[in-house]
Coordinates of C-alpha atoms and ligand atoms in Angstrom, one line a residue:
X3 CA 0.2 0.1 -0.3
X4 CA 1.7 3.9 0.9
X5 CA 0.5 7.3 -0.7
X6 CA 3.1 8.6 -3.5
X7 CA 3.2 11.8 -5.0
X8 CA 4.9 13.4 -7.6
X9 CA 4.9 17.1 -9.1
X10 CA 6.3 18.3 -12.2
X11 CA 6.0 22.2 -11.5
X12 CA 6.6 25.5 -12.2
X13 CA 7.2 26.9 -8.6
X14 CA 8.5 25.1 -5.6
X15 CA 6.8 21.7 -5.0
X16 CA 7.6 20.6 -1.6
X17 CA 4.7 22.4 1.0
X18 CA 2.1 20.8 -2.6
X19 CA 3.8 17.3 -1.5
X20 CA 3.7 17.9 2.0
X21 CA -0.4 18.8 1.3
X22 CA -0.8 15.5 -0.9
X23 CA 0.9 13.7 1.3
X24 CA -2.4 14.8 4.2
X25 CA -5.0 13.1 1.9
X26 CA -3.4 9.7 1.4
X27 CA -2.6 9.3 4.8
X28 CA -5.6 6.9 4.7
X29 CA -3.2 5.1 3.1
X30 CA -0.2 4.5 5.6
X31 CA 1.7 6.5 8.1
X32 CA 4.2 4.0 9.4
X33 CA 7.0 7.2 8.3
X34 CA 7.1 9.9 5.4
X35 CA 10.1 11.4 3.2
X36 CA 10.0 13.2 -0.2
X37 CA 12.9 14.2 -2.6
X38 CA 13.3 17.3 -5.0
X39 CA 16.0 18.1 -7.2
X40 CA 18.3 21.2 -5.9
X41 CA 20.8 22.0 -8.0
X42 CA 21.5 19.2 -9.8
X43 CA 21.6 17.2 -7.0
X44 CA 18.6 14.9 -5.4
X45 CA 18.2 15.8 -1.6
X46 CA 15.6 14.1 0.1
X47 CA 14.0 14.8 4.0
X48 CA 12.5 11.3 5.6
X49 CA 11.2 11.3 8.9
X50 CA 9.9 7.9 11.4
X51 CA 6.4 7.9 12.1
X52 CA 3.4 10.5 11.2
X53 CA 3.8 13.5 8.2
X54 CA 3.6 15.8 11.5
X55 CA 7.4 14.6 11.8
X56 CA 8.7 15.2 8.0
X57 CA 6.7 18.4 7.9
X58 CA 9.1 19.7 11.6
X59 CA 11.9 18.5 9.1
X60 CA 11.1 20.2 6.5
X61 CA 10.6 23.1 8.2
X62 CA 14.0 23.2 10.3
X63 CA 15.5 22.3 7.0
X64 CA 13.3 22.7 4.0
X65 CA 13.9 21.7 0.0
X66 CA 13.2 23.7 -2.9
X67 CA 13.0 22.7 -6.1
X68 CA 10.3 22.5 -8.4
X69 CA 10.0 18.7 -9.0
X70 CA 9.5 16.5 -6.7
X71 CA 8.1 12.9 -5.3
X72 CA 7.2 11.8 -2.0
X73 CA 5.6 8.7 -0.2
X74 CA 3.3 7.8 3.4
X75 CA 4.2 4.4 4.2
X76 CA 2.6 1.3 5.5
X77 CA 5.5 -0.5 6.3
X78 CA 5.5 -3.8 4.7
X79 CA 9.6 -5.2 4.1
X80 CA 11.7 -3.0 7.0
X81 CA 10.9 -1.6 10.1
X82 CA 8.7 1.9 9.9
X83 CA 12.7 3.8 10.6
X84 CA 14.0 6.5 8.8
X85 CA 16.1 4.2 6.9
X86 CA 13.0 2.6 5.0
X87 CA 11.1 5.1 5.0
X88 CA 11.2 6.4 0.9
X89 CA 11.9 8.2 -1.3
X90 CA 15.2 5.9 -2.0
X91 CA 17.9 6.8 -4.2
X92 CA 21.1 6.5 -5.2
X93 CA 23.1 9.4 -6.6
X94 CA 21.0 9.2 -9.7
X95 CA 17.4 8.1 -9.4
X96 CA 15.1 8.5 -6.1
X97 CA 12.1 6.6 -6.2
X98 CA 8.8 5.9 -4.2
X99 CA 6.9 2.9 -4.6
X100 CA 3.4 1.3 -3.3
X101 CA 2.8 -2.1 -3.8
X102 CA 5.6 -5.1 -3.3
X103 CA 8.4 -6.8 -5.2
X104 CA 7.5 -10.0 -5.1
X105 CA 11.8 -11.3 -6.8
X106 CA 13.6 -8.4 -4.9
X107 CA 16.2 -10.9 -2.8
X108 CA 17.3 -12.5 -6.1
X109 CA 17.5 -8.9 -7.6
X110 CA 19.4 -7.7 -4.7
X111 CA 21.9 -10.6 -4.7
X112 CA 22.6 -10.0 -8.1
X113 CA 23.4 -5.5 -7.0
X114 CA 25.1 -6.6 -3.7
X115 CA 27.6 -9.2 -6.0
X116 CA 28.3 -6.0 -8.6
X117 CA 29.5 -4.5 -5.6
X118 CA 26.2 -2.0 -4.4
X119 CA 25.4 -1.4 -1.5
X120 CA 21.8 -1.0 0.7
X121 CA 20.9 1.4 3.2
X122 CA 17.2 -0.6 4.2
X123 CA 15.7 -3.4 4.1
X124 CA 13.4 -2.6 1.9
X125 CA 11.6 -4.4 -1.7
X126 CA 12.0 -0.9 -2.8
X127 CA 15.5 -0.1 -2.5
X128 CA 16.6 -2.9 -5.1
X129 CA 14.2 -0.6 -8.0
X130 CA 16.4 2.3 -7.5
X131 CA 19.2 0.0 -8.2
X132 CA 18.3 -1.7 -10.9
X133 CA 17.0 1.8 -12.9
X134 CA 20.5 3.2 -11.2
X135 CA 22.3 0.8 -13.2
X136 CA 20.9 1.3 -15.9
X137 CA 21.2 5.1 -16.2
X138 CA 24.7 4.9 -15.2
X139 CA 25.5 2.4 -18.5
X140 CA 24.1 5.3 -20.4
X141 CA 20.4 4.6 -21.1
X142 CA 18.3 7.6 -20.9
X143 CA 15.8 7.5 -18.0
X144 CA 13.2 6.0 -20.7
X145 CA 14.8 3.0 -22.0
X146 CA 16.5 2.3 -18.2
X147 CA 12.7 2.7 -16.1
X148 CA 11.0 0.4 -19.9
X149 CA 14.1 -2.4 -18.8
X150 CA 13.6 -2.5 -15.1
X151 CA 10.3 -2.7 -15.2
X152 CA 10.0 -6.5 -17.1
X153 CA 12.3 -7.5 -14.4
X154 CA 10.5 -6.4 -11.6
X155 CA 6.9 -8.8 -10.6
X156 CA 4.3 -8.2 -7.8
X157 CA 2.2 -5.3 -7.4
X158 CA 4.0 -1.8 -7.4
X159 CA 3.3 1.8 -8.9
X160 CA 6.4 3.8 -8.6
X161 CA 7.0 7.8 -9.4
X162 CA 10.9 8.2 -10.1
X163 CA 13.1 11.1 -10.3
X164 CA 16.5 11.4 -12.3
X165 CA 19.6 13.3 -10.9
X166 CA 20.1 14.6 -14.5
X167 CA 17.2 15.2 -15.6
X168 CA 15.2 18.1 -13.3
X169 CA 11.9 18.1 -16.2
X170 CA 11.2 14.6 -16.3
X171 CA 9.0 12.4 -13.7
X172 CA 8.0 8.9 -14.6
X173 CA 5.5 7.0 -12.9
X174 CA 4.8 3.3 -13.7
X175 CA 1.4 1.0 -12.4
X176 CA 0.8 -2.6 -12.1
X177 CA -1.3 -3.7 -9.5
X178 CA -1.4 -1.0 -7.5
X179 CA -3.5 2.3 -8.5
X180 CA -1.7 5.6 -9.9
X181 CA -3.3 8.8 -12.3
X182 CA -1.4 11.5 -13.4
X183 CA -3.1 14.5 -13.2
X184 CA -2.9 17.7 -15.7
X185 CA -2.7 21.1 -14.4
X186 CA -2.0 24.7 -15.9
X187 CA 1.6 24.0 -17.2
X188 CA 2.1 21.5 -14.1
X189 CA 1.8 18.0 -14.4
X190 CA 1.5 15.4 -12.0
X191 CA 1.3 11.8 -10.5
X192 CA -0.8 10.3 -7.1
X193 CA -2.3 7.4 -5.8
X194 CA -6.0 8.6 -6.3
X195 CA -7.5 11.6 -7.8
X196 CA -8.3 12.4 -4.1
X197 CA -4.1 13.6 -3.3
X198 CA -4.4 15.7 -6.8
X199 CA -7.9 17.3 -5.9
X200 CA -6.5 20.5 -4.6
X201 CA -4.0 20.4 -7.4
X202 CA -6.3 19.5 -10.7
X203 CA -9.5 17.7 -11.3
X204 CA -8.5 16.3 -15.0
X205 CA -7.3 13.2 -14.6
X206 CA -6.1 10.2 -16.6
X207 CA -5.9 6.5 -14.9
X208 CA -3.7 4.4 -16.2
X209 CA -4.5 1.0 -16.7
X210 CA -1.8 -2.2 -16.2
X211 CA 0.8 -2.2 -17.0
X212 CA 1.0 1.5 -18.0
X213 CA 3.8 3.6 -17.5
X214 CA 4.0 7.0 -18.7
X215 CA 7.0 9.5 -19.2
X216 CA 6.1 13.1 -18.0
X217 CA 8.4 16.4 -19.6
X218 CA 7.5 20.0 -19.5
X219 CA 6.8 19.3 -22.8
X220 CA 4.6 16.6 -22.7
X221 CA 2.8 13.7 -21.3
X222 CA 3.2 10.0 -23.3
X223 CA 1.8 7.1 -21.6
X224 CA 2.5 3.4 -22.6
X225 CA 1.2 0.3 -22.5
X226 CA 3.0 -3.2 -21.1
X227 CA 4.6 -3.7 -24.6
X228 CA 5.8 -0.4 -24.5
X229 CA 3.4 0.8 -26.7
X230 CA 2.2 5.1 -26.8
X231 CA -0.8 4.6 -26.1
X232 CA -4.1 7.6 -25.2
X233 CA -5.6 6.6 -22.0
X234 CA -9.1 9.4 -21.3
X235 CA -8.7 12.8 -19.3
X236 CA -11.5 12.5 -16.5
X237 CA -12.4 15.1 -15.1
X238 CA -12.6 13.9 -11.1
X239 CA -15.8 14.3 -8.9
X240 CA -13.0 14.1 -6.5
X241 CA -14.0 17.8 -4.2
X242 CA -10.8 19.1 -1.6
X243 CA -13.7 20.3 0.6
X244 CA -14.9 16.5 0.8
X245 CA -12.7 15.6 3.0
X246 CA -12.6 18.7 5.9
X247 CA -13.2 17.5 9.1
X248 CA -15.6 20.6 10.4
X249 CA -16.9 21.3 13.6
X250 CA -15.7 17.7 13.9
X251 CA -12.8 16.6 16.6
X252 CA -12.1 13.8 13.5
X253 CA -13.2 12.6 11.1
X254 CA -14.9 9.0 12.1
X255 CA -16.9 11.4 14.3
X256 CA -17.6 13.5 11.5
X257 CA -18.3 10.1 9.2
X258 CA -20.6 8.5 12.0
X259 CA -23.1 11.7 11.7
X260 CA -23.3 11.9 7.9
X261 CA -24.5 8.4 7.7
X262 CA -28.6 9.7 7.2
X263 CA -27.4 11.9 4.4
X264 CA -25.2 9.1 2.8
X265 CA -27.6 6.4 3.4
X266 CA -30.2 8.4 1.7
X267 CA -28.5 9.4 -1.2
X268 CA -27.6 5.9 -2.4
X269 CA -30.8 4.6 -1.4
X270 CA -32.4 7.3 -4.1
X271 CA -29.9 6.1 -6.7
X272 CA -31.2 2.4 -6.0
X273 CA -34.9 3.5 -5.2
X274 CA -37.5 4.2 -7.7
X275 CA -39.6 6.3 -4.8
X276 CA -43.1 6.9 -7.1
X277 CA -43.5 3.0 -8.3
X278 CA -41.9 1.9 -5.0
X279 CA -39.6 0.0 -6.9
X280 CA -36.2 -1.1 -6.4
X281 CA -34.0 -0.4 -9.3
X282 CA -30.7 -1.5 -10.0
X283 CA -28.8 -0.2 -13.0
X284 CA -28.7 -1.7 -16.6
X285 CA -27.6 -5.5 -16.5
X286 CA -26.0 -7.6 -19.3
X287 CA -26.8 -10.7 -17.4
X288 CA -30.2 -11.8 -15.5
X289 CA -30.6 -12.9 -11.4
X290 CA -33.2 -15.1 -12.3
X291 CA -30.9 -17.3 -14.3
X292 CA -27.9 -16.8 -11.4
X293 CA -28.2 -20.6 -9.5
X294 CA -25.6 -18.9 -6.8
X295 CA -24.0 -15.8 -5.1
X296 CA -20.4 -15.7 -4.0
X297 CA -19.9 -12.9 -1.7
X298 CA -16.3 -12.1 -1.3
X299 CA -15.1 -9.0 0.9
X300 CA -12.3 -8.2 3.5
X301 CA -13.1 -6.6 7.0
X302 CA -15.7 -3.9 7.7
X303 CA -16.7 -4.8 3.9
X304 CA -16.8 -8.5 4.1
X305 CA -19.3 -8.0 7.2
X306 CA -21.6 -6.3 5.0
X307 CA -21.5 -9.3 2.9
X308 CA -22.1 -11.5 5.9
X309 CA -25.2 -9.2 6.2
X310 CA -26.3 -9.7 2.8
X311 CA -25.8 -13.6 3.0
X312 CA -28.7 -13.5 5.3
X313 CA -30.9 -11.1 3.1
X314 CA -30.2 -13.4 -0.3
X315 CA -31.2 -16.4 1.6
X316 CA -34.2 -15.1 3.3
X317 CA -35.7 -13.1 0.3
X318 CA -34.6 -14.5 -2.5
X319 CA -34.2 -18.0 -1.8
X320 CA -30.3 -17.6 -3.3
X321 CA -28.1 -20.1 -2.3
X322 CA -24.8 -17.8 -1.0
X323 CA -21.5 -18.5 -0.3
X324 CA -19.2 -15.7 2.0
X325 CA -15.3 -15.8 1.7
X326 CA -12.8 -13.9 3.6
X327 CA -10.9 -12.5 0.4
X328 CA -7.5 -13.7 1.1
X329 CA -8.2 -17.0 1.7
X330 CA -11.2 -17.5 -1.2
X331 CA -8.6 -18.5 -4.3
X332 CA -6.3 -20.3 -2.2
X333 CA -8.7 -23.0 -0.7
X334 CA -10.0 -23.6 -4.3
X335 CA -13.6 -22.8 -4.2
X336 CA -16.5 -25.1 -6.7
X337 CA -17.6 -22.3 -8.5
X338 CA -21.2 -22.9 -10.3
X339 CA -21.3 -22.1 -14.0
X340 CA -23.5 -19.0 -14.4
X341 CA -23.0 -18.1 -10.6
X342 CA -22.5 -14.4 -9.7
X343 CA -20.0 -13.1 -7.7
X344 CA -20.1 -10.4 -5.3
X345 CA -17.3 -8.3 -3.9
X346 CA -17.8 -5.7 -1.4
X347 CA -15.1 -3.0 -1.0
X348 CA -15.0 0.9 0.1
X349 CA -12.2 1.4 -1.5
X350 CA -12.4 -1.2 -4.6
X351 CA -8.1 -1.7 -4.4
X352 CA -8.3 -4.1 -1.5
X353 CA -5.7 -6.9 -3.0
X354 CA -7.0 -9.5 -1.4
X355 CA -10.7 -8.6 -2.5
X356 CA -9.0 -7.5 -6.2
X357 CA -7.3 -11.3 -6.7
X358 CA -10.5 -12.3 -5.7
X359 CA -12.2 -11.0 -8.3
X360 CA -9.8 -11.6 -10.9
X361 CA -9.8 -15.6 -10.1
X362 CA -13.8 -15.8 -9.8
X363 CA -14.0 -13.9 -13.6
X364 CA -11.3 -16.5 -14.7
X365 CA -13.9 -19.0 -13.7
X366 CA -16.6 -17.8 -16.1
X367 CA -18.6 -16.3 -13.0
X368 CA -20.6 -12.8 -13.4
X369 CA -19.0 -9.9 -11.8
X370 CA -20.8 -7.7 -9.3
X371 CA -18.5 -4.7 -7.1
X372 CA -20.4 -2.8 -4.2
X373 CA -18.0 -0.5 -4.0
X374 CA -17.4 3.7 -2.8
X375 CA -14.9 4.1 -5.3
X376 CA -16.5 4.5 -8.8
X377 CA -12.8 4.8 -10.6
X378 CA -11.0 1.8 -8.4
X379 CA -9.7 -0.7 -10.3
X380 CA -12.5 -3.4 -9.1
X381 CA -15.6 -0.4 -10.1
X382 CA -13.4 -0.7 -13.6
X383 CA -13.4 -5.0 -13.9
X384 CA -17.2 -5.4 -13.0
X385 CA -19.7 -6.5 -15.3
X386 CA -22.2 -5.2 -12.5
X387 CA -21.1 -2.2 -10.8
X388 CA -22.8 -0.8 -8.2
X389 CA -22.1 2.3 -6.6
X390 CA -22.0 3.4 -3.0
X391 CA -22.2 6.9 -3.0
X392 CA -20.2 8.1 1.3
X393 CA -18.1 11.2 -0.1
X394 CA -14.5 10.2 0.6
X395 CA -13.9 7.9 3.5
X396 CA -10.7 9.2 6.1
X397 CA -11.3 7.4 9.0
X398 CA -8.8 4.3 8.6
X399 CA -12.3 2.4 10.5
X400 CA -14.9 2.2 8.2
X401 CA -18.3 3.3 8.9
X402 CA -20.3 5.4 6.6
X403 CA -19.3 3.5 3.7
X404 CA -20.3 0.1 5.7
X405 CA -24.2 1.4 5.7
X406 CA -24.3 2.8 2.3
X407 CA -23.2 -0.8 1.7
X408 CA -25.7 -2.4 3.8
X409 CA -28.1 0.1 2.0
X410 CA -27.2 -0.9 -2.0
X411 CA -26.8 -4.5 -0.5
X412 CA -30.5 -4.6 0.8
X413 CA -32.2 -3.7 -2.9
X414 CA -30.1 -5.6 -4.2
X415 CA -31.3 -8.5 -2.4
X416 CA -34.9 -7.6 -3.5
X417 CA -33.8 -7.2 -6.5
X418 CA -32.5 -10.4 -6.7
X419 CA -35.8 -12.1 -5.3
X420 CA -38.2 -10.3 -7.3
X421 CA -36.0 -11.7 -10.5
X422 CA -36.5 -15.0 -9.3
X423 CA -40.1 -15.0 -8.6
X424 CA -39.7 -15.3 -4.5
X425 CA -41.3 -11.5 -3.7
X426 CA -44.1 -10.4 -4.8
X427 CA -45.2 -6.5 -5.6
X428 CA -46.6 -6.1 -2.2
X429 CA -43.6 -6.9 -0.4
X430 CA -40.9 -5.4 -2.4
X431 CA -42.8 -2.1 -1.7
X432 CA -42.9 -3.5 1.6
X433 CA -39.0 -3.5 1.7
X434 CA -39.1 0.2 -0.3
X435 CA -40.7 1.3 2.4
X436 CA -38.9 0.2 5.5
X437 CA -35.4 1.3 3.6
X438 CA -36.8 4.7 3.1
X439 CA -37.3 4.9 6.8
X440 CA -33.9 4.2 7.4
X441 CA -32.2 7.6 7.4
X442 CA -34.9 8.8 10.0
X443 CA -34.2 5.6 12.6
X444 CA -30.2 6.4 12.0
X445 CA -31.2 9.9 13.0
X446 CA -33.1 9.1 16.3
X447 CA -30.2 6.7 16.8
X448 CA -27.5 9.3 17.4
X449 CA -29.9 11.4 19.0
X450 CA -28.2 8.8 22.0
X451 CA -24.7 10.2 21.7
X452 CA -24.5 11.4 24.4
X453 CA -25.6 8.4 27.2
X454 CA -23.2 6.8 24.9
X455 CA -20.5 8.9 25.7
X456 CA -21.5 8.7 29.0
X457 CA -21.1 5.3 29.8
X458 CA -17.6 5.0 27.6
X459 CA -15.9 5.2 30.6
X460 CA -17.3 1.6 31.7
X461 CA -15.9 0.0 28.6
X462 CA -12.4 2.3 28.4
X463 CA -11.5 0.1 31.3
X464 CA -12.0 -3.2 30.3
X465 CA -9.5 -5.9 28.9
X466 CA -11.9 -8.0 26.3
X467 CA -15.2 -7.4 25.9
X468 CA -18.0 -9.5 24.1
X469 CA -20.4 -8.6 21.5
X470 CA -23.3 -11.1 21.3
X471 CA -26.3 -11.0 18.5
X472 CA -28.4 -13.0 16.2
X473 CA -29.9 -13.1 13.2
X474 CA -28.0 -10.2 10.9
X475 CA -27.1 -8.7 14.3
X476 CA -24.2 -11.5 15.0
X477 CA -22.7 -10.1 11.9
X478 CA -23.3 -6.2 13.2
X479 CA -21.8 -8.1 17.0
X480 CA -18.3 -8.9 14.9
X481 CA -18.2 -5.6 13.2
X482 CA -19.1 -4.6 16.7
X483 CA -16.0 -5.8 18.2
X484 CA -13.7 -5.2 14.8
X485 CA -14.5 -1.3 15.6
X486 CA -13.5 -1.3 19.7
X487 CA -10.3 -3.3 18.3
X488 CA -8.9 -1.6 16.0
X489 CA -9.4 2.1 17.3
X490 CA -9.4 1.4 21.1
X491 CA -7.0 -1.3 20.8
X492 CA -8.9 -3.8 23.7
X493 CA -9.1 -7.0 22.9
X494 CA -13.2 -7.9 21.7
X495 CA -15.0 -10.7 19.5
X496 CA -18.4 -10.8 18.1
X497 CA -20.3 -13.8 18.9
X498 CA -23.5 -15.4 18.1
X499 CA -25.7 -15.3 21.0
X500 CA -26.2 -19.2 20.9
X501 CA -22.8 -20.2 20.1
X502 CA -21.3 -18.6 23.3
X503 CA -22.3 -21.6 26.1
X504 CA -19.9 -23.7 23.7
X505 CA -16.8 -22.1 24.7
X506 CA -16.6 -18.2 25.1
X507 CA -18.9 -18.3 28.1
X508 CA -15.7 -19.6 30.5
X509 CA -13.7 -16.4 29.5
X510 CA -17.0 -14.4 31.3
X511 CA -16.3 -13.0 34.9
X512 CA -17.0 -9.5 36.3
X513 CA -14.6 -7.5 34.3
X514 CA -15.6 -8.7 31.2
X515 CA -18.3 -6.2 29.6
X516 CA -20.4 -7.9 27.2
X517 CA -22.2 -6.0 24.7
X518 CA -25.9 -7.6 23.8
X519 CA -27.6 -6.4 20.3
X520 CA -31.3 -7.4 20.7
X521 CA -33.7 -5.2 18.6
X522 CA -37.4 -6.4 19.9
X523 CA -38.6 -8.8 17.2
X524 CA -38.8 -12.6 16.3
X525 CA -35.3 -13.9 18.0
X526 CA -35.1 -11.1 21.0
X527 CA -36.3 -14.0 23.5
X528 CA -33.2 -16.0 22.4
X529 CA -30.9 -13.3 23.0
X530 CA -31.9 -12.3 26.1
X531 CA -31.9 -16.5 27.3
X532 CA -27.8 -16.1 26.1
X533 CA -27.8 -12.7 27.9
X534 CA -29.2 -14.2 30.8
X535 CA -26.7 -16.7 31.0
X536 CA -24.3 -14.3 30.7
X537 CA -25.5 -12.7 33.7
X538 CA -25.8 -15.7 35.8
X539 CA -21.6 -16.7 35.4
X540 CA -21.5 -12.6 36.8
X541 CA -20.6 -11.1 33.3
X542 CA -21.8 -7.5 33.1
X543 CA -24.0 -6.3 30.6
X544 CA -24.4 -3.5 28.1
X545 CA -27.9 -3.9 26.7
X546 CA -28.5 -1.9 23.3
X547 CA -32.5 -2.6 22.2
X548 CA -35.6 -0.5 21.9
X549 CA -37.6 0.4 24.5
X550 CA -40.2 -2.3 24.3
X551 CA -37.1 -4.5 24.8
X552 CA -34.9 -2.5 27.3
X553 CA -38.4 -2.8 29.2
X554 CA -38.3 -6.2 28.9
X555 CA -34.8 -7.1 29.7
X556 CA -33.1 -4.6 31.4
X557 CA -32.8 -5.8 34.6
X558 CA -29.4 -6.5 36.2
X559 CA -27.5 -4.9 32.9
X560 CA -24.9 -2.1 33.7
X561 CA -25.7 0.2 31.2
X562 CA -28.6 0.5 28.1
X563 CA -28.9 2.0 25.0
X564 CA -32.1 2.8 23.7
X565 CA -32.7 2.5 19.8
X566 CA -35.7 3.4 18.1
X567 CA -38.0 0.6 17.4
X568 CA -37.7 -0.6 13.4
X569 CA -38.3 -3.2 10.9
X570 CA -35.4 -5.7 11.3
X571 CA -34.7 -5.3 7.5
X572 CA -33.1 -1.9 8.5
X573 CA -32.0 -3.3 12.3
X574 CA -28.3 -3.4 11.1
X575 CA -29.0 0.4 8.9
X576 CA -29.8 1.6 12.3
X577 CA -27.7 -0.5 15.3
X578 CA -24.3 0.5 12.7
X579 CA -24.6 3.6 14.9
X580 CA -24.3 3.4 18.6
X581 CA -21.5 0.5 17.7
X582 CA -19.5 2.9 15.9
X583 CA -20.4 5.7 18.7
X584 CA -19.0 3.6 21.7
X585 CA -15.9 2.1 20.4
X586 CA -15.3 5.8 19.3
X587 CA -15.9 7.4 22.8
X588 CA -13.9 4.5 23.9
X589 CA -11.1 5.7 22.2
X590 CA -11.2 9.3 23.0
X591 CA -11.8 8.3 26.3
X592 CA -8.2 5.9 26.6
X593 CA -6.5 8.9 24.1
X594 CA -5.9 6.5 21.0
X595 CA -5.2 8.4 17.8
X596 CA -9.1 7.4 16.3
X597 CA -8.4 8.1 12.6
X598 CA -5.2 6.5 12.7
X599 CA -4.8 3.4 14.6
X600 CA -2.4 1.9 14.9
X601 CA -0.3 -0.7 12.3
X602 CA -3.5 0.0 10.3
X603 CA -4.4 1.4 6.8
X604 CA -7.2 2.6 4.6
X605 CA -6.4 1.1 1.9
X606 CA -5.2 -2.3 1.9
X607 CA -3.6 -2.6 -1.7
X608 CA -0.9 -5.7 -0.2
X609 CA -1.6 -9.4 -0.1
Ligands
G6P33 C1 -8.6 -1.8 5.7 C2 -9.8 -1.4 6.2 C3 -10.6 -1.4 7.2 C4 -11.3 -2.4 6.2 C5 -11.0 -3.0 5.0 C6 -11.5 -3.8 3.4 O1 -8.5 -3.3 6.5 O2 -8.8 -0.9 7.6 O3 -11.7 -0.6 7.6 O4 -12.7 -2.8 6.2 O5 -9.8 -2.8 4.5 O6 -10.9 -2.4 2.5 P1 -12.1 -2.0 1.9 O7 -11.7 -1.0 1.1 O8 -11.9 -3.5 0.5 O9 -13.1 -2.1 2.0

């Protein structure tokens, strides 16, 4: 993963490179670095840790120069130290890299045997030496890069500077995203359009295997066979303002609060309100012919997929498999002919999910993608593209993208059910009606923020926390536990409430808070029985339910969180809010870095 940016500018670039990195920190924040050409020399500044450390280093020792590259790192090879921070450089060449060079070991040995010395433990440094070696042998930068790209295996995007060419920037992409931005007399490279949003809206997306030579005379893109190619220039919708924090203390808080609006925006594109029907984009295949659906995703998107499995099986009676993307390919799944594989991703770039998508395509599956970044690799490789309209999500812990995914997946489940003849028009109307109630119900859930903030200290002192739920509240319990561990570093597990007695109940004592998700409804009594089994063993229960549920079952709990009474279909959308707010307030109480928790990154573009 990691974020990269490059500018061939008319004016000095280092401040703008740092601003670009701020917009890319979601891709990693273990270390950061920057390189420009000053008086015919490659000059670098690098710093361990967050970007502010690099900014301080640059304040103390500024870097002039009108061409430069910069990087924010999520460590894969080598600890997050200053020596391992990008850019990596020789006297002739400096470069930044996102991805993994899988064959770096033999390449490194080859270069060491020639007497070259390495100063980092990274896979990236070999690329700097390889390009440098070609240049030292007399190749032009263009020929040097063309030769080296053919020797690299793995997934990467690169931005490269050459000491002797202060009017040139070269970029390359294979497996990791890279865009070219066109400004007024300036040209840019970036991991995404968002990084370049304050500089330009005119963007070309490089395709797999593309590489690009940017000079003051113009920009030329080449394909993987080194043929000159044209890639369309699109006007990016990425807005600089979309990633401001506004009045909120953290992006995560802002994004939690945006949910009623972005869910409404998303639903609007999937619902015909006059006809009370769900509406999907035009399709090249029919759900009626799909015998089986395979759902694949990672992290929070995986839990959205788990909710979707419940819905698809319940409404459409279509068999669904659910896989974690990193396991999917390697377990050699049996995929039924004519089946549909459904991929869910906020970023559309998660390496495991993208690889799984390509695997499913190679096995002849129809590819449906639910994705928040419409220009992402997954979006571009879909047969059926189902965008979420959450807007840019900056907090590393996913919130609004998740509830937007759920909205799209509910509409999808209804449409599959209709096409398969398992849902009447009246039942479809009923689903549409409940979905349109979701934004208001989510607003009502947000109204309990202050109560949740008040009870957060009860959880903040725990070492372990359990989350329990049944039906679609089971994936929500898993998501609640994930949110808590991601940002507060408290060990948390989600369990199907009925499974507690088969092992996890042994963990219960009076130090373990148990968060129970139990909206009143058909599964309520059974969940409450499991909750009582916990209480009987001294477990400290926090019950999240509606007024009716709380009236029946709050006795003996240490705290309750009241939710509006909602139809079971939209309960996951509404109950997402208290679990997000609880994790958020616990993290704030513990003083962790809510938006950039340790060791994580938002977009995981390595396997
Ligand atoms: C990372 C993020 C998670 C996210 C997961 C999948 O681990 O920290 O919040 O759920 O990647 O990302 P995707 O972009 O594919 O939804």
